[in-house]
Coordinates of N, CA and C in Angstrom, one line a residue:
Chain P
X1 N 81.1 93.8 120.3 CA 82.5 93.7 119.8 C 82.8 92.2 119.7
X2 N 83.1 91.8 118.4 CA 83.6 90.2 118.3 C 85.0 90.1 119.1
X3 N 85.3 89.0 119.9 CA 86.7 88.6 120.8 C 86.1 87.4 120.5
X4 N 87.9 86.6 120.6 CA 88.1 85.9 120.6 C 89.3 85.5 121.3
X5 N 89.3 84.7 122.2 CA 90.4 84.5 123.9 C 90.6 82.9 123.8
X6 N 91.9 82.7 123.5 CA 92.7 81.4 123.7 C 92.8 81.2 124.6
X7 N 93.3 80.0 125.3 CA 93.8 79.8 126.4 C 94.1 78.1 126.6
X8 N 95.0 77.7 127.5 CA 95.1 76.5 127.2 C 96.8 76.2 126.9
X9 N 97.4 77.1 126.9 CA 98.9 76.9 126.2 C 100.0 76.4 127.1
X10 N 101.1 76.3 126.9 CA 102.1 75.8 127.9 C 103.1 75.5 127.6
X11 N 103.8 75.1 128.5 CA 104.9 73.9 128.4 C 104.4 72.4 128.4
X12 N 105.0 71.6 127.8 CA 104.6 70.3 127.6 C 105.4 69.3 127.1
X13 N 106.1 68.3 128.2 CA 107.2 67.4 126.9 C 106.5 66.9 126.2
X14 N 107.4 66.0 124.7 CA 107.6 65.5 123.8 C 106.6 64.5 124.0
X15 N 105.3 63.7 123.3 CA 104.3 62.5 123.8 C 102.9 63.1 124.7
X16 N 103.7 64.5 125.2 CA 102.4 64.8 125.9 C 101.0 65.2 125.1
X17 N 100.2 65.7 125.8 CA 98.8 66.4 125.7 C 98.8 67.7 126.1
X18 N 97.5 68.4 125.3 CA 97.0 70.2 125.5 C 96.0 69.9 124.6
X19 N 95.0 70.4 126.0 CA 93.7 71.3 124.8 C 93.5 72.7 125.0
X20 N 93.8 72.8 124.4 CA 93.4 74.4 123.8 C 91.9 75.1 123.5
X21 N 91.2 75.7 124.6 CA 89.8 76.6 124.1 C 89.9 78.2 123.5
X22 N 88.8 77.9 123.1 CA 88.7 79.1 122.7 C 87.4 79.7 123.0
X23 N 87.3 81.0 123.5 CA 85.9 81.6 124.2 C 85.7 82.7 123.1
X24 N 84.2 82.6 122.3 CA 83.9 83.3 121.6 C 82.9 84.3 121.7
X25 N 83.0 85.5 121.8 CA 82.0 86.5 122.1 C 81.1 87.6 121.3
X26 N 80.4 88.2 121.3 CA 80.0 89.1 120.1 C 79.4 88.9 118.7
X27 N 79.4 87.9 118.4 CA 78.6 87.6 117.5 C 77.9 85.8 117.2
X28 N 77.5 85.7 116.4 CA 76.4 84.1 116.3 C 77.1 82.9 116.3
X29 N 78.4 82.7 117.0 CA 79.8 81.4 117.1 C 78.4 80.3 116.4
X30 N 77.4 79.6 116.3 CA 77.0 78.6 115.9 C 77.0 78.9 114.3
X31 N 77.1 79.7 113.4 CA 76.6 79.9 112.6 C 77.8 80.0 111.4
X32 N 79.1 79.8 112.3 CA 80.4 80.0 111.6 C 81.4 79.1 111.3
X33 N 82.2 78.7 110.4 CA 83.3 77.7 110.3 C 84.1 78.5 110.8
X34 N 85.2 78.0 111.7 CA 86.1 78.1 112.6 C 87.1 77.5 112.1
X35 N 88.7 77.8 112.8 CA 89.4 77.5 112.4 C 90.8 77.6 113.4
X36 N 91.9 76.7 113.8 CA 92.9 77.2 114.6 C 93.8 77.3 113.5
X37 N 94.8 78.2 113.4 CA 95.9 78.4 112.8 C 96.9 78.9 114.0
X38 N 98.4 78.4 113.6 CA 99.8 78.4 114.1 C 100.6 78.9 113.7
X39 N 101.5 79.7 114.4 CA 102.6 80.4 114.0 C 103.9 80.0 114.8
X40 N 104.8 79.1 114.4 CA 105.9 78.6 114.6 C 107.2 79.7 115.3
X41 N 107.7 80.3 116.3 CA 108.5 81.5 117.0 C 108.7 81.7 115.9
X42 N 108.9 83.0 115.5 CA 109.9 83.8 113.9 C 109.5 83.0 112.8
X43 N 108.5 82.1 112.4 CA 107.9 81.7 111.5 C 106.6 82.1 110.5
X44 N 106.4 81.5 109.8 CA 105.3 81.9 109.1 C 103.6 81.2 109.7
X45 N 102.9 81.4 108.5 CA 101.4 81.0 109.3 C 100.8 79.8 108.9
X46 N 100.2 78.5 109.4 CA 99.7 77.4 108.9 C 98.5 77.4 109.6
X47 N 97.7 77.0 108.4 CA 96.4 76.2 109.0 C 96.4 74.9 109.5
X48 N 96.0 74.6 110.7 CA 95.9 73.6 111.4 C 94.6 72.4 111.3
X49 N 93.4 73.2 111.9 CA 92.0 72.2 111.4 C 91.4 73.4 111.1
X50 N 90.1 72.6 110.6 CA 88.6 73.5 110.4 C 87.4 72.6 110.6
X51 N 86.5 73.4 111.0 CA 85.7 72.9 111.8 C 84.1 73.3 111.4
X52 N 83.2 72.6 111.1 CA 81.9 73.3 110.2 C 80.6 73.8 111.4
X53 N 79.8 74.9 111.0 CA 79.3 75.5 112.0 C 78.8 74.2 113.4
X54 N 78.0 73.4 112.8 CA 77.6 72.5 113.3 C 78.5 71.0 114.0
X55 N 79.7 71.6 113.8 CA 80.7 70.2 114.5 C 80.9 69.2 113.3
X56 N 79.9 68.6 112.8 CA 79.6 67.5 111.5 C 80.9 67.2 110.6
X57 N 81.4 68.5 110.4 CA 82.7 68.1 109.7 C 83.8 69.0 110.1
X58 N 85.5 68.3 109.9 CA 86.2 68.7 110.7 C 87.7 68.3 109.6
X59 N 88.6 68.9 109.5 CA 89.6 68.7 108.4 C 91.0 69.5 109.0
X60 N 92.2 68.6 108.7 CA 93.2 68.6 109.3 C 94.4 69.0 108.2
X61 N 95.5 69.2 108.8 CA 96.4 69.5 107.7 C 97.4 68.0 108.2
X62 N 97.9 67.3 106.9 CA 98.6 66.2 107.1 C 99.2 65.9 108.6
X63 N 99.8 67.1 108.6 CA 101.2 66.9 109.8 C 100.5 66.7 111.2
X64 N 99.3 66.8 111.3 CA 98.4 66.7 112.4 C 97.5 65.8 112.4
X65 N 96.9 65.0 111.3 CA 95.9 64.1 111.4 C 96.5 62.5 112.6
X66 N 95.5 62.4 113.2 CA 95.7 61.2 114.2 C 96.1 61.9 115.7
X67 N 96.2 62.9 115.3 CA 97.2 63.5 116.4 C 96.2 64.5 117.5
X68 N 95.4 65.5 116.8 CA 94.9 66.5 116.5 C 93.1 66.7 116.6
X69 N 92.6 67.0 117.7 CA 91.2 67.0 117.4 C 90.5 68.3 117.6
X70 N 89.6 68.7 117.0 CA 89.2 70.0 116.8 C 87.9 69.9 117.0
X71 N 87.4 70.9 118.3 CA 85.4 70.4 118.5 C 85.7 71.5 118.5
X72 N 83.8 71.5 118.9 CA 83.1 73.1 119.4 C 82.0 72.9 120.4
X73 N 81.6 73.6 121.1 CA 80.3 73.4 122.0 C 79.7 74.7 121.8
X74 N 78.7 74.9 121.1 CA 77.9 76.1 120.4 C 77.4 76.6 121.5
X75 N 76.6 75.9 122.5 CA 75.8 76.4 123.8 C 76.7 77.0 124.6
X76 N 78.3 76.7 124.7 CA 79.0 77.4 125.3 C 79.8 78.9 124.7
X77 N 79.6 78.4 123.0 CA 80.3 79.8 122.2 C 82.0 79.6 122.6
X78 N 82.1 78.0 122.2 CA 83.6 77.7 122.7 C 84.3 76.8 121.3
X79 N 85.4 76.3 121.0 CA 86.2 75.6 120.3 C 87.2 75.5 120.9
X80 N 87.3 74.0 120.5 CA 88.7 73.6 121.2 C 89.6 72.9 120.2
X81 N 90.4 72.7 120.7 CA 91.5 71.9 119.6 C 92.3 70.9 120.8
X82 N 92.0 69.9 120.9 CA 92.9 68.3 121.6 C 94.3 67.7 120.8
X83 N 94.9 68.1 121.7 CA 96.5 67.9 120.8 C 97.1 66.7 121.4
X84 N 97.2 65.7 121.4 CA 97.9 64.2 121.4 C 99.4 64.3 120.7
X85 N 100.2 63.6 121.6 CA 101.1 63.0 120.5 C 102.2 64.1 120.3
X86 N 101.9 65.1 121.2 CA 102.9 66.4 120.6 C 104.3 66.3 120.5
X87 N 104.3 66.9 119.6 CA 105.9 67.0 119.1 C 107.0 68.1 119.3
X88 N 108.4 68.4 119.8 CA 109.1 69.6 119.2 C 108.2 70.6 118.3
X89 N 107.9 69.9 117.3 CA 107.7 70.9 115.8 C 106.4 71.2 116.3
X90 N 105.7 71.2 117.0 CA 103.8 72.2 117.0 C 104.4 72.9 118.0
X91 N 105.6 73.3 118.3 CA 105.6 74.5 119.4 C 105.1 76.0 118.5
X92 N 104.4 76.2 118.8 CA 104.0 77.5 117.9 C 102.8 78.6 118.9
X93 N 102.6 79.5 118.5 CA 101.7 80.3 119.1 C 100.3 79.7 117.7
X94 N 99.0 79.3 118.7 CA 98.2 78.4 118.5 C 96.8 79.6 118.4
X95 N 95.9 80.4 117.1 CA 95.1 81.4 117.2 C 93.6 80.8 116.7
X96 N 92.6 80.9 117.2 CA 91.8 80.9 117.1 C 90.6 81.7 116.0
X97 N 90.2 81.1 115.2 CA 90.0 82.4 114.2 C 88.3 81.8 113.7
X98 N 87.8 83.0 113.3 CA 86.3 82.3 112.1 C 86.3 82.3 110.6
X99 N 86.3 81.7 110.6 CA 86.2 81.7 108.3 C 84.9 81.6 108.1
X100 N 84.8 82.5 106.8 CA 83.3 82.4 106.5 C 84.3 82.8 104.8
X101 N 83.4 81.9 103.9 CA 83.6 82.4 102.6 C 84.6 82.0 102.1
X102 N 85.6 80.8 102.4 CA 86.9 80.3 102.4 C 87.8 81.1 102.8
X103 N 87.6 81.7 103.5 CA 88.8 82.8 104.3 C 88.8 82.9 105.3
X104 N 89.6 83.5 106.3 CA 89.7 83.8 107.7 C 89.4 85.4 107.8
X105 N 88.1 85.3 109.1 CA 87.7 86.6 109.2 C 88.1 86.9 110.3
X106 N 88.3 88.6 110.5 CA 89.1 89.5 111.4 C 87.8 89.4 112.3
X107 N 88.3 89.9 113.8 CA 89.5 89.8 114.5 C 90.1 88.7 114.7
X108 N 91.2 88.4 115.0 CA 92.1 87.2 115.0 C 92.2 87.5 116.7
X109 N 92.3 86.3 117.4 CA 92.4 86.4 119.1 C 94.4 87.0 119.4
X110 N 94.2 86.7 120.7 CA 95.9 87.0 120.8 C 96.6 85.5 121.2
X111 N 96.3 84.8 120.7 CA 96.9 83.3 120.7 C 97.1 83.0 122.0
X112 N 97.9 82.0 122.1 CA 97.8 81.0 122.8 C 99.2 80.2 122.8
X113 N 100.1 80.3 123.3 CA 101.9 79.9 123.3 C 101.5 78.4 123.8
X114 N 101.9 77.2 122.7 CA 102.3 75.6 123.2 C 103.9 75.8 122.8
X115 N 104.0 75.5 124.0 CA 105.9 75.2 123.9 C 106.1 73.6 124.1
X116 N 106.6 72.7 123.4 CA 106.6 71.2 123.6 C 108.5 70.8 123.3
X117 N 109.0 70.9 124.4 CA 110.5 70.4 125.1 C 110.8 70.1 126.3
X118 N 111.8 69.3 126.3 CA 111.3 68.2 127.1 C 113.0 69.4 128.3
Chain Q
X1 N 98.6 69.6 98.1 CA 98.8 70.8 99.0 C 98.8 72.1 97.8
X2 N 98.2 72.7 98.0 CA 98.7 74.5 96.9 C 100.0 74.7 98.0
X3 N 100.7 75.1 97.3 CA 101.9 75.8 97.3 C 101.5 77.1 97.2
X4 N 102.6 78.1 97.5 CA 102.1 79.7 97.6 C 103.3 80.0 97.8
X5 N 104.1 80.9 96.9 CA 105.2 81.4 96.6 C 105.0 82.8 96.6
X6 N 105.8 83.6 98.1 CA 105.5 85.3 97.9 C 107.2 85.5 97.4
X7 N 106.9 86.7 96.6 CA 108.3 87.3 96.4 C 108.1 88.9 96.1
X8 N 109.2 90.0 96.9 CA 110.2 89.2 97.7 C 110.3 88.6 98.8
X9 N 111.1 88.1 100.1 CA 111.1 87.8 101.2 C 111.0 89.0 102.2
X10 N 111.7 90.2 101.7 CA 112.4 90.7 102.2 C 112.4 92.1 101.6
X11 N 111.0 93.2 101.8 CA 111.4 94.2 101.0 C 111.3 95.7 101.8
X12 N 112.8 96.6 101.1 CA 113.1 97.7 101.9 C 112.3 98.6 101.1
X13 N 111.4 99.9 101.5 CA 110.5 100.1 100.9 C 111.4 101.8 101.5
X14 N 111.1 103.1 101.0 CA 111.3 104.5 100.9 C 110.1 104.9 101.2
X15 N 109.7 105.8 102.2 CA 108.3 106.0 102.9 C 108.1 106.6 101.7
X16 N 106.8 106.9 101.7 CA 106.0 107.8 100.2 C 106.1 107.0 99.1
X17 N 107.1 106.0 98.6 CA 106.9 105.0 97.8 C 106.5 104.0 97.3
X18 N 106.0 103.7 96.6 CA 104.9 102.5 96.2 C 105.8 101.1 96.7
X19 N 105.4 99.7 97.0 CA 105.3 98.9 97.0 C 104.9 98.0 96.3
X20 N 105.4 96.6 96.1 CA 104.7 95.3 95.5 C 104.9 94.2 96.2
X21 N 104.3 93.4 96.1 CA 104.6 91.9 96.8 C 103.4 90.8 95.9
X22 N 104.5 89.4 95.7 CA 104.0 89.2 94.0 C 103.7 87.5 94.9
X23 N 102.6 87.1 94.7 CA 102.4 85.6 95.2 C 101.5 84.3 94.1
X24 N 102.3 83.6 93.8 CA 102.3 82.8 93.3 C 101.6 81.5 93.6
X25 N 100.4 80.8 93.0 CA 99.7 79.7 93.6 C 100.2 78.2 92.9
X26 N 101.0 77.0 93.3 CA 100.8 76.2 92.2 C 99.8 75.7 91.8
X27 N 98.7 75.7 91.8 CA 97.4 75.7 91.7 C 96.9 76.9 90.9
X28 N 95.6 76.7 89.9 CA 94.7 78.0 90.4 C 93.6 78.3 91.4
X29 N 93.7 79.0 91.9 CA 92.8 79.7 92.9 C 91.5 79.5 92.6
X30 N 90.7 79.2 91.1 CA 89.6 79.9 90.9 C 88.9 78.2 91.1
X31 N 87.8 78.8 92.0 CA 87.0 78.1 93.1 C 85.6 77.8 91.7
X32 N 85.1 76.5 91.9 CA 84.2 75.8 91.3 C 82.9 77.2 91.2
X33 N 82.7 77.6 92.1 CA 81.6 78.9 92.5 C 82.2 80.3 91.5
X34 N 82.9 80.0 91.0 CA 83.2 81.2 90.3 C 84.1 82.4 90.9
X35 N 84.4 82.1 92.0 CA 85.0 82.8 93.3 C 86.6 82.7 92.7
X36 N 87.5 83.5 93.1 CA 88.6 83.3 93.1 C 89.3 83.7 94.3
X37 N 89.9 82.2 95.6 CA 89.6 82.6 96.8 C 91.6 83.2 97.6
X38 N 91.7 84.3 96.8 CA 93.1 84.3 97.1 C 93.2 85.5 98.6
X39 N 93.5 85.3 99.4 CA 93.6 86.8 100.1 C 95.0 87.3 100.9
X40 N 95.1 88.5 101.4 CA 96.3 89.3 101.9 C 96.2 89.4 103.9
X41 N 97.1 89.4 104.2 CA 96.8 89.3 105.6 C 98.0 90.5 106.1
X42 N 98.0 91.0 107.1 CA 99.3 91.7 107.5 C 99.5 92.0 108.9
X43 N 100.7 91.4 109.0 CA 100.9 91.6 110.6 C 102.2 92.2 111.1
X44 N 101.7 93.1 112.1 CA 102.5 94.2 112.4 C 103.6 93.3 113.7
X45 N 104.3 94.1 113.9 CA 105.4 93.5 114.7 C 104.6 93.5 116.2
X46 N 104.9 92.6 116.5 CA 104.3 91.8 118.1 C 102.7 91.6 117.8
X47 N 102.0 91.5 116.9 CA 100.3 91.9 117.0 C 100.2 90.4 116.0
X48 N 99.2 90.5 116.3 CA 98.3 89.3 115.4 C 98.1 89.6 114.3
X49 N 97.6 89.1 112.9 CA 97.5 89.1 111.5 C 95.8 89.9 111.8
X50 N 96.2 90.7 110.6 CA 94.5 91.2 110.3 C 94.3 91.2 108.5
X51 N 93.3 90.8 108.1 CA 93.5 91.0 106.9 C 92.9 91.9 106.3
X52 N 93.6 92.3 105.2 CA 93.4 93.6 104.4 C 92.7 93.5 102.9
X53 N 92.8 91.9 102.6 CA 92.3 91.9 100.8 C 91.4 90.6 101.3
X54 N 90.4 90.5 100.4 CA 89.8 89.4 100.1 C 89.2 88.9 98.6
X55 N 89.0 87.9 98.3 CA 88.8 87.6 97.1 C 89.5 88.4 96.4
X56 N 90.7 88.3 96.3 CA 91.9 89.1 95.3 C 91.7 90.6 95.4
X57 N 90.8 91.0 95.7 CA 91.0 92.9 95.5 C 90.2 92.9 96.3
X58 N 89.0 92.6 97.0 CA 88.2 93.5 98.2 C 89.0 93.9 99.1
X59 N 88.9 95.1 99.3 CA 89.4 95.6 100.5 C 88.4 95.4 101.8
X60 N 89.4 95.3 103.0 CA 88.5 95.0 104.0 C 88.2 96.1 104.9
X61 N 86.9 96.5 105.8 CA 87.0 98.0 105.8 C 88.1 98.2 106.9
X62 N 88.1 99.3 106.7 CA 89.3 100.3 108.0 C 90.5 100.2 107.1
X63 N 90.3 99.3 106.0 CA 92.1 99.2 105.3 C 92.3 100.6 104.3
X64 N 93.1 100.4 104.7 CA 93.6 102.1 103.6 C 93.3 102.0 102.3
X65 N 92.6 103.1 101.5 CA 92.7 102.7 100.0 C 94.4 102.8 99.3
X66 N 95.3 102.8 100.1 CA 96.4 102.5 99.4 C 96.9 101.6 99.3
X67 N 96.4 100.2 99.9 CA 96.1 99.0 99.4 C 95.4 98.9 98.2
X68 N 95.7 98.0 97.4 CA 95.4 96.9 96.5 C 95.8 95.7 96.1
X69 N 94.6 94.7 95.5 CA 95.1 93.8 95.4 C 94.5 93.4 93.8
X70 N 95.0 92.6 92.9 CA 94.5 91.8 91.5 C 95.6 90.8 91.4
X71 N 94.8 90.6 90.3 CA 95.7 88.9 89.8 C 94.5 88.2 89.5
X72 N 94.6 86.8 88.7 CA 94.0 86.1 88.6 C 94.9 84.5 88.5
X73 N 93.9 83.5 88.5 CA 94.4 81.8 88.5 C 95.2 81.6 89.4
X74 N 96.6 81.5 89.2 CA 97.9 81.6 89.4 C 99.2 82.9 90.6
X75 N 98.6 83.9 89.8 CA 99.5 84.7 89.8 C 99.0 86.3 90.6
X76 N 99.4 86.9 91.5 CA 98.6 87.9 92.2 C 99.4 88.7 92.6
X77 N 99.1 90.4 93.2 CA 99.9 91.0 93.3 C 99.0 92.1 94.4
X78 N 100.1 92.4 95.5 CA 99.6 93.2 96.2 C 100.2 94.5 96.5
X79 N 99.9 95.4 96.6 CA 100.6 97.0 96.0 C 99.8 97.9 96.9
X80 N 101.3 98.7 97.6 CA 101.1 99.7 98.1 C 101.8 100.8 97.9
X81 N 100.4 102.2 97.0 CA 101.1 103.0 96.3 C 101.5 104.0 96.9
X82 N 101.7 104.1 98.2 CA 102.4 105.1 99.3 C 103.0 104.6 100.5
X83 N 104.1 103.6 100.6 CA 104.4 103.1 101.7 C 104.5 104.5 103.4
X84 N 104.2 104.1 104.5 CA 103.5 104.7 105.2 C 104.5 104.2 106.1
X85 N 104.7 104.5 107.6 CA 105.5 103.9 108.6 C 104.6 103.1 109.3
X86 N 103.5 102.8 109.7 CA 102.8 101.9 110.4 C 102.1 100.9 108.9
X87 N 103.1 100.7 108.2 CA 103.0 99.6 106.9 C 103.5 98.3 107.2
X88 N 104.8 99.0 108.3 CA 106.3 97.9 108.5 C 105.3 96.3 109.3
X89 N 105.9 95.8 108.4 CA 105.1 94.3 109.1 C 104.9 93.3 108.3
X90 N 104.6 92.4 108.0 CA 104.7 90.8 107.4 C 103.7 90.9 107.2
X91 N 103.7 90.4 105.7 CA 102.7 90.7 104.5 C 102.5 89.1 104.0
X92 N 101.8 88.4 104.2 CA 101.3 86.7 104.1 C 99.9 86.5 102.9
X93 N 100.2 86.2 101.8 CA 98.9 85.8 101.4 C 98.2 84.4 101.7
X94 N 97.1 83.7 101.3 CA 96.6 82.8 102.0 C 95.4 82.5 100.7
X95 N 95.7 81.2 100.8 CA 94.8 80.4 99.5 C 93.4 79.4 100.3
X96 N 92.5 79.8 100.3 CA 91.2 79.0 100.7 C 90.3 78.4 99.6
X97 N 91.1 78.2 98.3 CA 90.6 77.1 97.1 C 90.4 75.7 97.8
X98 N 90.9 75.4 98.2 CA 91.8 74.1 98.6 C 92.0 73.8 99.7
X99 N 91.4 72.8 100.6 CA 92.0 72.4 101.8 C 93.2 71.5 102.0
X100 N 94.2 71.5 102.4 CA 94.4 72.4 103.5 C 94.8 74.1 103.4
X101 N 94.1 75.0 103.5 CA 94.6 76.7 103.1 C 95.7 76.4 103.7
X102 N 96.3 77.1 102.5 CA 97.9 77.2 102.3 C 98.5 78.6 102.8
X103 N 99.2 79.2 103.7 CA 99.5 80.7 103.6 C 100.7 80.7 102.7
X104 N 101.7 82.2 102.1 CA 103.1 82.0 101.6 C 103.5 82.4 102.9
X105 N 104.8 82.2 102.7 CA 105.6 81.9 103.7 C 106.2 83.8 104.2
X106 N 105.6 84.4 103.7 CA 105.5 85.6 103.9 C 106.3 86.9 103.4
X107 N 106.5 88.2 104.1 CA 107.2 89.6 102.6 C 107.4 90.4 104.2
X108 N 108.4 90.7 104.5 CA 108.8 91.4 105.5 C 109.0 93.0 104.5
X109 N 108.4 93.9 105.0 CA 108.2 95.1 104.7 C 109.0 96.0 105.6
X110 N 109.8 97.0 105.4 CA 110.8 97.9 106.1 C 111.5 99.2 105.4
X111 N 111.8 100.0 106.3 CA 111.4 101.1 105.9 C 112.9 101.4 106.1
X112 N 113.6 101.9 104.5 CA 114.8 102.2 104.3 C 115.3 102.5 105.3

């Protein structure tokens, strides 16, 4: 069975840090582009980074570049996302997902709550 | 950025009744590979997003065939021709032409 388990979330003031893992199980995690996406309380869904099977390439959405780092450790079947610089606005529930094929593939994990107020 | 415009925001649906929800790319979708990478996502109240369309009309398995989805470039549409009571839930399309994937801002589904 593919799972996929956040963890990592919190409270955190305004300037602070959070990294966020993700533990991936049940299927070949080296072989997949990954992806974190956010869902803002009562908001809609944004893609955050992506990340290519191999680590090698890694891509951001504006509002996060500089800020925002996204790895993986294949031998562990892990991804992480390093959040710097946090703001009010990334308070969102933070989900861990795989894309293959320019899409995001099911199951989706049960996220991961960053709350960032001071 | 693609833009992604769903409409409506906000639709009250009669169980047994069909559905629509209409999403708009300012972009076209259709991927150098000949792919057209538009897809449907749906999330139930308190649960995580699962998706139900890919590449404009595959359905994904376990999804009901009363799902569908078409469109092309621009313009897409997703339609459900028997609204059902475990339907109720936020309906998001999502564009993967283009980095950064763009979702719409989403179609709240509810049952008269």
């Amino acid at each position: 069975e593919v799972q996929l388990v956040e963890s990592g979330g919190g409270l955190v003031q305004p300037g602070g840090s959070l990294r966020l893992s993700c533990a991936a199980s049940g299927f070949s995690f080296g072989i997949y582009w990954m992806s974190w996406i956010r869902q803002a309380p009562g908001k809609g869904l944004a893609c955050v980074a992506n990340i290519n099977p191999d680590g090698s390439q890694t891509y951001y959405v504006d509002s996060v570049k500089g800020r925002f780092t996204i790895s993986r450790d294949n031998a562990k079947n892990s991804l992480y996302l390093q959040m710097n610089s946090l703001r009010v606005e990334d308070t969102a529930e933070y989900y861990c997902v795989r894309a293959e094929g320019r899409t995001v593939v099911d199951p989706w994990g049960q996220g991961t709550l960053v709350t960032v107020s001071s | 950025d693609v833009v992604m415009t769903q409409s409506p925001l906000s639709l009250p649906v009669t169980l047994g009744q069909p559905a629509s929800i209409s999403c708009r790319s300012s972009q076209s979708l259709l991927y150098s590979d000949g792919n057209t990478y538009l897809n449907w996502f749906q999330q139930r109240p308190g649960q995580s997003p699962r998706r139900l369309i890919y590449k404009v009309s595959n359905r994904d398995s376990g999804v009901p065939d009363r799902f569908s989805g078409s469109g092309s470039g621009t313009d897409f549409t997703l339609k459900i021709s028997r609204v059902e009571a475990e339907d109720v839930g936020v309906y998001y399309c999502l564009q993967g032409a283009q980095w950064p994937w763009t979702f719409g801002q989403g179609t709240k589904v509810e049952i008269k």
